[in-house]
């Protein structure tokens, strides 16, 4: 094969490694492109192209993550990974590891790790690389990589619930949830939510977002029903879509532009967490992005108009008769 053909065959793997290290579609794509430029500019013929390119994209991703961590510390509000609609890399032998590692919950846990711990965990636990390959990729000894992996596993296992609901059951629950959302059915929504469910939004200060997490089935159900009915009045729609390997949906304005994504964490037959990404900087890869501020203004105006329509006619109060 030519260099281009070799690289394109491995591109899905390289992107999947970079995305899990970075939690960003755009940064992962940039890391893969930089990997190609270095590969194309090298005259050396590697023993293993896969090992070389995997190591290259890993080192690039580690460098990018180190600078990104500073920006994330200054981020306005909760930070979520960029939504991934489909993972381009598939390996039947590691399907469980791949699916589990790309969920929003797992990616947020990976944020707790140092860049080196994160890279070692991704290469070894998710993609099954040998310790010799991991060591070559991160520039550490095999012994050091084993220690990094032990620390990474400890952090991950301490905070990770496994959302291993049977796919069919999960899809049925999500279907009921989105059906109830369309109807604005508060009672049905509440039945599907865990008692301590939380709903959190990532606007990054660049779009309207919740001031804080909303906690509790009753509160979340009421808020969801209210928000969607208000948005539906101005022709905002949604399409259910798997996101980061979990049930979710893409919300669009009347012109079909992406307003935000929503992802459901399902455990024990109930929805445990609802995460929404509305930061426009994180949605460009999904499609043309809507103006969330304009949508917010339109919703507020529609609400005022509705209130005015439903207000009783001004009463003429007569003065006391003499």
mmCIF file of C-alpha atoms in Angstrom:
data_model
loop_
_atom_site.group_PDB
_atom_site.id
_atom_site.type_symbol
_atom_site.label_atom_id
_atom_site.label_comp_id
_atom_site.label_asym_id
_atom_site.label_seq_id
_atom_site.Cartn_x
_atom_site.Cartn_y
_atom_site.Cartn_z
ATOM 1 C CA UNK A 1 0.000 0.000 0.000
ATOM 2 C CA UNK A 2 1.005 3.603 -0.477
ATOM 3 C CA UNK A 3 1.587 5.873 2.511
ATOM 4 C CA UNK A 4 -1.779 7.488 1.990
ATOM 5 C CA UNK A 5 -3.550 4.117 1.899
ATOM 6 C CA UNK A 6 -1.741 2.918 5.026
ATOM 7 C CA UNK A 7 -2.663 6.080 6.869
ATOM 8 C CA UNK A 8 -6.307 6.092 5.791
ATOM 9 C CA UNK A 9 -6.705 2.493 6.901
ATOM 10 C CA UNK A 10 -5.507 3.486 10.380
ATOM 11 C CA UNK A 11 -7.273 6.852 10.570
ATOM 12 C CA UNK A 12 -10.320 5.538 12.517
ATOM 13 C CA UNK A 13 -8.040 4.045 15.189
ATOM 14 C CA UNK A 14 -5.937 7.205 15.421
ATOM 15 C CA UNK A 15 -8.999 9.425 15.809
ATOM 16 C CA UNK A 16 -10.485 7.149 18.452
ATOM 17 C CA UNK A 17 -7.271 7.208 20.490
ATOM 18 C CA UNK A 18 -6.996 10.995 20.229
ATOM 19 C CA UNK A 19 -10.662 11.609 21.076
ATOM 20 C CA UNK A 20 -10.470 9.531 24.256
ATOM 21 C CA UNK A 21 -7.343 11.361 25.376
ATOM 22 C CA UNK A 22 -8.668 14.818 24.492
ATOM 23 C CA UNK A 23 -12.462 14.625 24.775
ATOM 24 C CA UNK A 24 -12.700 16.906 21.758
ATOM 25 C CA UNK A 25 -13.667 16.003 18.202
ATOM 26 C CA UNK A 26 -11.991 19.065 16.689
ATOM 27 C CA UNK A 27 -8.754 18.632 18.646
ATOM 28 C CA UNK A 28 -8.680 14.912 17.853
ATOM 29 C CA UNK A 29 -9.073 15.652 14.143
ATOM 30 C CA UNK A 30 -6.231 18.187 14.356
ATOM 31 C CA UNK A 31 -4.029 15.638 16.140
ATOM 32 C CA UNK A 32 -4.703 13.070 13.415
ATOM 33 C CA UNK A 33 -3.882 15.619 10.708
ATOM 34 C CA UNK A 34 -0.616 16.516 12.450
ATOM 35 C CA UNK A 35 0.198 12.813 12.663
ATOM 36 C CA UNK A 36 -0.243 12.516 8.915
ATOM 37 C CA UNK A 37 2.039 15.493 8.245
ATOM 38 C CA UNK A 38 4.805 13.969 10.359
ATOM 39 C CA UNK A 39 4.350 10.550 8.768
ATOM 40 C CA UNK A 40 4.302 11.980 5.256
ATOM 41 C CA UNK A 41 7.440 14.024 5.934
ATOM 42 C CA UNK A 42 9.451 11.081 7.257
ATOM 43 C CA UNK A 43 11.648 9.000 4.960
ATOM 44 C CA UNK A 44 11.993 6.189 7.516
ATOM 45 C CA UNK A 45 10.131 2.959 6.853
ATOM 46 C CA UNK A 46 8.723 1.773 10.210
ATOM 47 C CA UNK A 47 8.643 -1.848 11.305
ATOM 48 C CA UNK A 48 5.005 -1.341 12.292
ATOM 49 C CA UNK A 49 3.073 1.556 10.804
ATOM 50 C CA UNK A 50 0.276 1.038 13.316
ATOM 51 C CA UNK A 51 2.669 1.269 16.277
ATOM 52 C CA UNK A 52 4.400 4.331 14.845
ATOM 53 C CA UNK A 53 1.232 6.267 14.059
ATOM 54 C CA UNK A 54 -0.449 5.302 17.330
ATOM 55 C CA UNK A 55 2.595 6.518 19.254
ATOM 56 C CA UNK A 56 2.719 9.735 17.246
ATOM 57 C CA UNK A 57 -0.934 10.624 17.715
ATOM 58 C CA UNK A 58 -0.663 9.775 21.423
ATOM 59 C CA UNK A 59 2.317 12.086 21.977
ATOM 60 C CA UNK A 60 0.620 14.904 20.055
ATOM 61 C CA UNK A 61 -2.576 14.414 22.069
ATOM 62 C CA UNK A 62 -0.684 14.477 25.381
ATOM 63 C CA UNK A 63 0.901 17.819 24.431
ATOM 64 C CA UNK A 64 -2.467 19.263 23.393
ATOM 65 C CA UNK A 65 -4.125 18.006 26.585
ATOM 66 C CA UNK A 66 -1.525 19.670 28.796
ATOM 67 C CA UNK A 67 -2.363 23.065 27.348
ATOM 68 C CA UNK A 68 -6.099 22.316 27.208
ATOM 69 C CA UNK A 69 -6.219 21.533 30.933
ATOM 70 C CA UNK A 70 -5.320 25.141 31.719
ATOM 71 C CA UNK A 71 -8.183 26.394 29.539
ATOM 72 C CA UNK A 72 -10.602 23.934 31.121
ATOM 73 C CA UNK A 73 -9.749 25.210 34.611
ATOM 74 C CA UNK A 74 -10.950 28.644 33.485
ATOM 75 C CA UNK A 75 -14.034 27.286 31.709
ATOM 76 C CA UNK A 76 -17.358 28.946 32.530
ATOM 77 C CA UNK A 77 -19.681 26.413 34.147
ATOM 78 C CA UNK A 78 -19.522 22.613 33.782
ATOM 79 C CA UNK A 79 -17.218 21.247 31.065
ATOM 80 C CA UNK A 80 -18.386 18.281 28.987
ATOM 81 C CA UNK A 81 -16.636 16.482 26.108
ATOM 82 C CA UNK A 82 -17.668 17.375 22.572
ATOM 83 C CA UNK A 83 -20.534 15.038 21.595
ATOM 84 C CA UNK A 84 -19.485 12.130 19.391
ATOM 85 C CA UNK A 85 -22.228 10.831 17.109
ATOM 86 C CA UNK A 86 -20.393 7.678 16.059
ATOM 87 C CA UNK A 87 -17.044 6.103 16.849
ATOM 88 C CA UNK A 88 -15.239 5.425 13.548
ATOM 89 C CA UNK A 89 -13.153 2.591 15.011
ATOM 90 C CA UNK A 90 -14.714 -0.810 15.619
ATOM 91 C CA UNK A 91 -13.106 -3.930 17.056
ATOM 92 C CA UNK A 92 -15.450 -6.820 17.920
ATOM 93 C CA UNK A 93 -12.852 -8.244 20.302
ATOM 94 C CA UNK A 94 -12.878 -5.037 22.379
ATOM 95 C CA UNK A 95 -16.422 -3.795 21.812
ATOM 96 C CA UNK A 96 -17.220 -3.546 25.545
ATOM 97 C CA UNK A 97 -14.103 -1.531 26.346
ATOM 98 C CA UNK A 98 -14.627 0.764 23.368
ATOM 99 C CA UNK A 99 -18.279 1.449 24.186
ATOM 100 C CA UNK A 100 -17.682 1.981 27.896
ATOM 101 C CA UNK A 101 -14.734 4.325 27.386
ATOM 102 C CA UNK A 102 -16.529 6.749 25.061
ATOM 103 C CA UNK A 103 -19.518 7.495 27.321
ATOM 104 C CA UNK A 104 -19.795 10.990 28.764
ATOM 105 C CA UNK A 105 -19.479 9.560 32.276
ATOM 106 C CA UNK A 106 -16.229 7.729 31.455
ATOM 107 C CA UNK A 107 -14.719 10.694 29.605
ATOM 108 C CA UNK A 108 -15.457 12.965 32.564
ATOM 109 C CA UNK A 109 -13.715 10.489 34.856
ATOM 110 C CA UNK A 110 -10.715 10.475 32.516
ATOM 111 C CA UNK A 111 -10.464 14.222 33.139
ATOM 112 C CA UNK A 112 -9.337 13.379 36.681
ATOM 113 C CA UNK A 113 -6.203 11.672 35.388
ATOM 114 C CA UNK A 114 -2.907 13.283 34.487
ATOM 115 C CA UNK A 115 -2.188 13.393 30.734
ATOM 116 C CA UNK A 116 0.257 10.479 31.024
ATOM 117 C CA UNK A 117 -2.134 8.386 33.138
ATOM 118 C CA UNK A 118 -4.907 9.083 30.682
ATOM 119 C CA UNK A 119 -2.828 8.080 27.659
ATOM 120 C CA UNK A 120 -1.596 4.873 29.319
ATOM 121 C CA UNK A 121 -5.125 3.931 30.409
ATOM 122 C CA UNK A 122 -6.559 4.544 26.939
ATOM 123 C CA UNK A 123 -3.870 2.610 25.085
ATOM 124 C CA UNK A 124 -3.733 -0.337 27.474
ATOM 125 C CA UNK A 125 -7.266 -0.710 28.879
ATOM 126 C CA UNK A 126 -9.327 0.472 25.927
ATOM 127 C CA UNK A 127 -7.285 -0.571 22.897
ATOM 128 C CA UNK A 128 -5.280 -3.447 24.390
ATOM 129 C CA UNK A 129 -1.790 -2.278 23.391
ATOM 130 C CA UNK A 130 1.141 -4.193 24.872
ATOM 131 C CA UNK A 131 3.154 -2.483 27.594
ATOM 132 C CA UNK A 132 6.125 -2.240 25.229
ATOM 133 C CA UNK A 133 3.965 -0.291 22.744
ATOM 134 C CA UNK A 134 2.507 1.879 25.501
ATOM 135 C CA UNK A 135 5.973 2.656 26.848
ATOM 136 C CA UNK A 136 7.216 3.633 23.398
ATOM 137 C CA UNK A 137 4.178 5.857 22.841
ATOM 138 C CA UNK A 138 4.467 7.863 26.074
ATOM 139 C CA UNK A 139 8.255 7.836 26.400
ATOM 140 C CA UNK A 140 8.390 6.018 29.744
ATOM 141 C CA UNK A 141 9.697 2.630 30.853
ATOM 142 C CA UNK A 142 7.363 -0.356 30.977
ATOM 143 C CA UNK A 143 7.652 -0.386 34.770
ATOM 144 C CA UNK A 144 6.654 3.266 34.947
ATOM 145 C CA UNK A 145 3.693 2.614 32.638
ATOM 146 C CA UNK A 146 2.506 -0.198 34.876
ATOM 147 C CA UNK A 147 2.536 2.181 37.833
ATOM 148 C CA UNK A 148 0.702 4.850 35.824
ATOM 149 C CA UNK A 149 -1.934 2.273 34.894
ATOM 150 C CA UNK A 150 -2.413 1.204 38.532
ATOM 151 C CA UNK A 151 -3.053 4.817 39.557
ATOM 152 C CA UNK A 152 -5.349 5.415 36.584
ATOM 153 C CA UNK A 153 -7.408 2.288 37.315
ATOM 154 C CA UNK A 154 -7.771 3.339 40.956
ATOM 155 C CA UNK A 155 -9.161 6.743 39.972
ATOM 156 C CA UNK A 156 -11.486 5.295 37.354
ATOM 157 C CA UNK A 157 -12.908 2.485 39.473
ATOM 158 C CA UNK A 158 -13.479 4.818 42.439
ATOM 159 C CA UNK A 159 -15.973 6.946 40.555
ATOM 160 C CA UNK A 160 -17.364 4.947 37.661
ATOM 161 C CA UNK A 161 -20.834 3.480 37.624
ATOM 162 C CA UNK A 162 -21.159 1.137 34.662
ATOM 163 C CA UNK A 163 -24.033 1.995 32.372
ATOM 164 C CA UNK A 164 -24.322 -1.536 31.070
ATOM 165 C CA UNK A 165 -28.078 -1.667 30.579
ATOM 166 C CA UNK A 166 -29.068 -4.067 27.821
ATOM 167 C CA UNK A 167 -29.178 -2.052 24.610
ATOM 168 C CA UNK A 168 -32.792 -2.979 23.826
ATOM 169 C CA UNK A 169 -33.986 -2.003 27.322
ATOM 170 C CA UNK A 170 -32.015 1.233 27.177
ATOM 171 C CA UNK A 171 -33.465 2.127 23.784
ATOM 172 C CA UNK A 172 -37.011 1.357 24.982
ATOM 173 C CA UNK A 173 -36.557 3.586 28.026
ATOM 174 C CA UNK A 174 -35.134 6.376 25.881
ATOM 175 C CA UNK A 175 -38.051 6.043 23.446
ATOM 176 C CA UNK A 176 -40.529 6.413 26.304
ATOM 177 C CA UNK A 177 -38.582 9.381 27.653
ATOM 178 C CA UNK A 178 -38.552 11.273 24.362
ATOM 179 C CA UNK A 179 -42.197 10.414 23.737
ATOM 180 C CA UNK A 180 -43.137 11.892 27.103
ATOM 181 C CA UNK A 181 -40.956 14.914 26.374
ATOM 182 C CA UNK A 182 -42.801 15.577 23.098
ATOM 183 C CA UNK A 183 -46.109 15.415 24.945
ATOM 184 C CA UNK A 184 -44.924 17.528 27.857
ATOM 185 C CA UNK A 185 -46.082 14.679 30.123
ATOM 186 C CA UNK A 186 -44.549 15.510 33.504
ATOM 187 C CA UNK A 187 -45.866 12.385 35.260
ATOM 188 C CA UNK A 188 -44.500 10.003 32.624
ATOM 189 C CA UNK A 189 -41.142 11.773 32.601
ATOM 190 C CA UNK A 190 -40.912 11.566 36.368
ATOM 191 C CA UNK A 191 -41.536 7.805 36.332
ATOM 192 C CA UNK A 192 -38.454 7.288 34.135
ATOM 193 C CA UNK A 193 -36.094 9.360 36.272
ATOM 194 C CA UNK A 194 -34.102 8.210 39.278
ATOM 195 C CA UNK A 195 -35.131 9.953 42.507
ATOM 196 C CA UNK A 196 -31.804 11.804 42.645
ATOM 197 C CA UNK A 197 -31.450 12.403 38.895
ATOM 198 C CA UNK A 198 -29.438 15.461 37.898
ATOM 199 C CA UNK A 199 -29.659 17.611 34.778
ATOM 200 C CA UNK A 200 -26.609 19.665 33.849
ATOM 201 C CA UNK A 201 -25.817 21.896 30.868
ATOM 202 C CA UNK A 202 -22.545 22.978 29.229
ATOM 203 C CA UNK A 203 -22.825 26.401 27.614
ATOM 204 C CA UNK A 204 -19.293 27.574 28.337
ATOM 205 C CA UNK A 205 -20.569 31.112 28.806
ATOM 206 C CA UNK A 206 -21.316 31.246 25.080
ATOM 207 C CA UNK A 207 -24.958 30.152 25.191
ATOM 208 C CA UNK A 208 -27.847 30.221 27.671
ATOM 209 C CA UNK A 209 -27.372 27.519 30.275
ATOM 210 C CA UNK A 210 -28.696 26.397 33.621
ATOM 211 C CA UNK A 211 -27.289 28.435 36.476
ATOM 212 C CA UNK A 212 -26.701 25.193 38.373
ATOM 213 C CA UNK A 213 -27.532 21.507 38.176
ATOM 214 C CA UNK A 214 -31.209 20.645 38.632
ATOM 215 C CA UNK A 215 -31.624 17.759 41.073
ATOM 216 C CA UNK A 216 -34.547 15.430 41.745
ATOM 217 C CA UNK A 217 -37.066 13.622 39.542
ATOM 218 C CA UNK A 218 -39.923 16.051 40.159
ATOM 219 C CA UNK A 219 -37.846 19.162 39.484
ATOM 220 C CA UNK A 220 -36.178 17.751 36.370
ATOM 221 C CA UNK A 221 -39.451 16.423 34.902
ATOM 222 C CA UNK A 222 -41.214 19.755 35.361
ATOM 223 C CA UNK A 223 -38.322 21.742 33.912
ATOM 224 C CA UNK A 224 -37.910 19.456 30.895
ATOM 225 C CA UNK A 225 -41.607 19.539 30.035
ATOM 226 C CA UNK A 226 -41.783 23.303 30.437
ATOM 227 C CA UNK A 227 -38.664 24.038 28.389
ATOM 228 C CA UNK A 228 -39.580 21.782 25.486
ATOM 229 C CA UNK A 229 -43.169 22.997 25.220
ATOM 230 C CA UNK A 230 -41.881 26.573 25.111
ATOM 231 C CA UNK A 231 -39.314 25.707 22.433
ATOM 232 C CA UNK A 232 -41.846 23.708 20.437
ATOM 233 C CA UNK A 233 -43.940 26.867 20.090
ATOM 234 C CA UNK A 234 -41.123 28.404 18.030
ATOM 235 C CA UNK A 235 -40.621 25.215 15.990
ATOM 236 C CA UNK A 236 -37.627 23.759 17.828
ATOM 237 C CA UNK A 237 -37.582 20.005 17.198
ATOM 238 C CA UNK A 238 -35.394 17.071 18.193
ATOM 239 C CA UNK A 239 -34.317 13.792 16.683
ATOM 240 C CA UNK A 240 -33.296 10.872 18.920
ATOM 241 C CA UNK A 241 -29.704 9.898 18.142
ATOM 242 C CA UNK A 242 -27.094 7.790 19.899
ATOM 243 C CA UNK A 243 -24.386 10.098 21.264
ATOM 244 C CA UNK A 244 -21.159 8.860 22.846
ATOM 245 C CA UNK A 245 -22.633 5.369 22.746
ATOM 246 C CA UNK A 246 -25.607 6.425 24.872
ATOM 247 C CA UNK A 247 -29.228 7.307 24.089
ATOM 248 C CA UNK A 248 -29.565 10.979 23.276
ATOM 249 C CA UNK A 249 -30.997 13.542 20.911
ATOM 250 C CA UNK A 250 -30.027 16.454 18.693
ATOM 251 C CA UNK A 251 -32.204 19.560 19.047
ATOM 252 C CA UNK A 252 -32.612 21.834 16.029
ATOM 253 C CA UNK A 253 -34.192 25.201 15.271
ATOM 254 C CA UNK A 254 -36.803 25.730 12.563
ATOM 255 C CA UNK A 255 -34.038 25.963 9.936
ATOM 256 C CA UNK A 256 -32.536 22.631 10.942
ATOM 257 C CA UNK A 257 -29.505 24.167 12.661
ATOM 258 C CA UNK A 258 -28.121 22.441 15.750
ATOM 259 C CA UNK A 259 -29.203 24.054 19.016
ATOM 260 C CA UNK A 260 -27.837 21.495 21.468
ATOM 261 C CA UNK A 261 -27.378 17.800 22.161
ATOM 262 C CA UNK A 262 -28.758 15.848 25.096
ATOM 263 C CA UNK A 263 -27.432 12.541 26.486
ATOM 264 C CA UNK A 264 -29.011 10.139 28.990
ATOM 265 C CA UNK A 265 -27.083 8.019 31.499
ATOM 266 C CA UNK A 266 -29.158 4.901 32.164
ATOM 267 C CA UNK A 267 -28.596 2.601 35.129
ATOM 268 C CA UNK A 268 -30.893 0.085 36.865
ATOM 269 C CA UNK A 269 -33.779 0.867 34.527
ATOM 270 C CA UNK A 270 -33.810 4.593 35.265
ATOM 271 C CA UNK A 271 -32.228 7.759 33.938
ATOM 272 C CA UNK A 272 -29.535 8.858 36.363
ATOM 273 C CA UNK A 273 -28.062 11.911 34.642
ATOM 274 C CA UNK A 274 -29.076 14.165 31.759
ATOM 275 C CA UNK A 275 -26.298 16.163 30.124
ATOM 276 C CA UNK A 276 -26.797 18.868 27.538
ATOM 277 C CA UNK A 277 -24.090 20.464 25.408
ATOM 278 C CA UNK A 278 -25.150 23.872 24.047
ATOM 279 C CA UNK A 279 -21.741 25.577 23.711
ATOM 280 C CA UNK A 280 -21.647 26.413 19.974
ATOM 281 C CA UNK A 281 -17.880 25.801 19.860
ATOM 282 C CA UNK A 282 -18.557 22.121 20.588
ATOM 283 C CA UNK A 283 -21.301 21.554 18.020
ATOM 284 C CA UNK A 284 -19.809 22.588 14.672
ATOM 285 C CA UNK A 285 -18.939 19.011 13.705
ATOM 286 C CA UNK A 286 -22.592 17.987 14.207
ATOM 287 C CA UNK A 287 -23.855 20.517 11.644
ATOM 288 C CA UNK A 288 -24.540 24.238 11.134
ATOM 289 C CA UNK A 289 -25.062 25.742 14.597
ATOM 290 C CA UNK A 290 -28.113 27.732 15.664
ATOM 291 C CA UNK A 291 -27.972 31.068 17.484
ATOM 292 C CA UNK A 292 -28.902 29.912 20.985
ATOM 293 C CA UNK A 293 -29.201 33.466 22.305
ATOM 294 C CA UNK A 294 -31.678 34.349 19.562
ATOM 295 C CA UNK A 295 -33.672 31.202 20.367
ATOM 296 C CA UNK A 296 -33.695 32.180 24.033
ATOM 297 C CA UNK A 297 -35.000 35.661 23.219
ATOM 298 C CA UNK A 298 -37.681 34.210 20.954
ATOM 299 C CA UNK A 299 -38.802 31.766 23.654
ATOM 300 C CA UNK A 300 -39.054 34.587 26.182
ATOM 301 C CA UNK A 301 -41.079 36.696 23.771
ATOM 302 C CA UNK A 302 -43.385 33.794 22.957
ATOM 303 C CA UNK A 303 -43.940 33.291 26.667
ATOM 304 C CA UNK A 304 -44.834 36.975 27.110
ATOM 305 C CA UNK A 305 -47.225 36.838 24.158
ATOM 306 C CA UNK A 306 -48.882 33.743 25.588
ATOM 307 C CA UNK A 307 -49.253 35.369 28.995
ATOM 308 C CA UNK A 308 -50.772 38.439 27.373
ATOM 309 C CA UNK A 309 -53.221 36.313 25.382
ATOM 310 C CA UNK A 310 -54.334 34.415 28.457
ATOM 311 C CA UNK A 311 -54.690 37.513 30.633
ATOM 312 C CA UNK A 312 -58.311 38.454 31.468
ATOM 313 C CA UNK A 313 -59.637 41.608 29.853
ATOM 314 C CA UNK A 314 -59.042 44.728 31.898
ATOM 315 C CA UNK A 315 -61.999 45.231 34.183
ATOM 316 C CA UNK A 316 -63.719 48.628 34.356
ATOM 317 C CA UNK A 317 -64.195 49.335 37.995
ATOM 318 C CA UNK A 318 -66.989 51.709 38.737
ATOM 319 C CA UNK A 319 -66.736 54.077 41.579
ATOM 320 C CA UNK A 320 -69.119 53.851 44.521
ATOM 321 C CA UNK A 321 -72.639 54.871 43.748
ATOM 322 C CA UNK A 322 -74.269 57.507 45.782
#
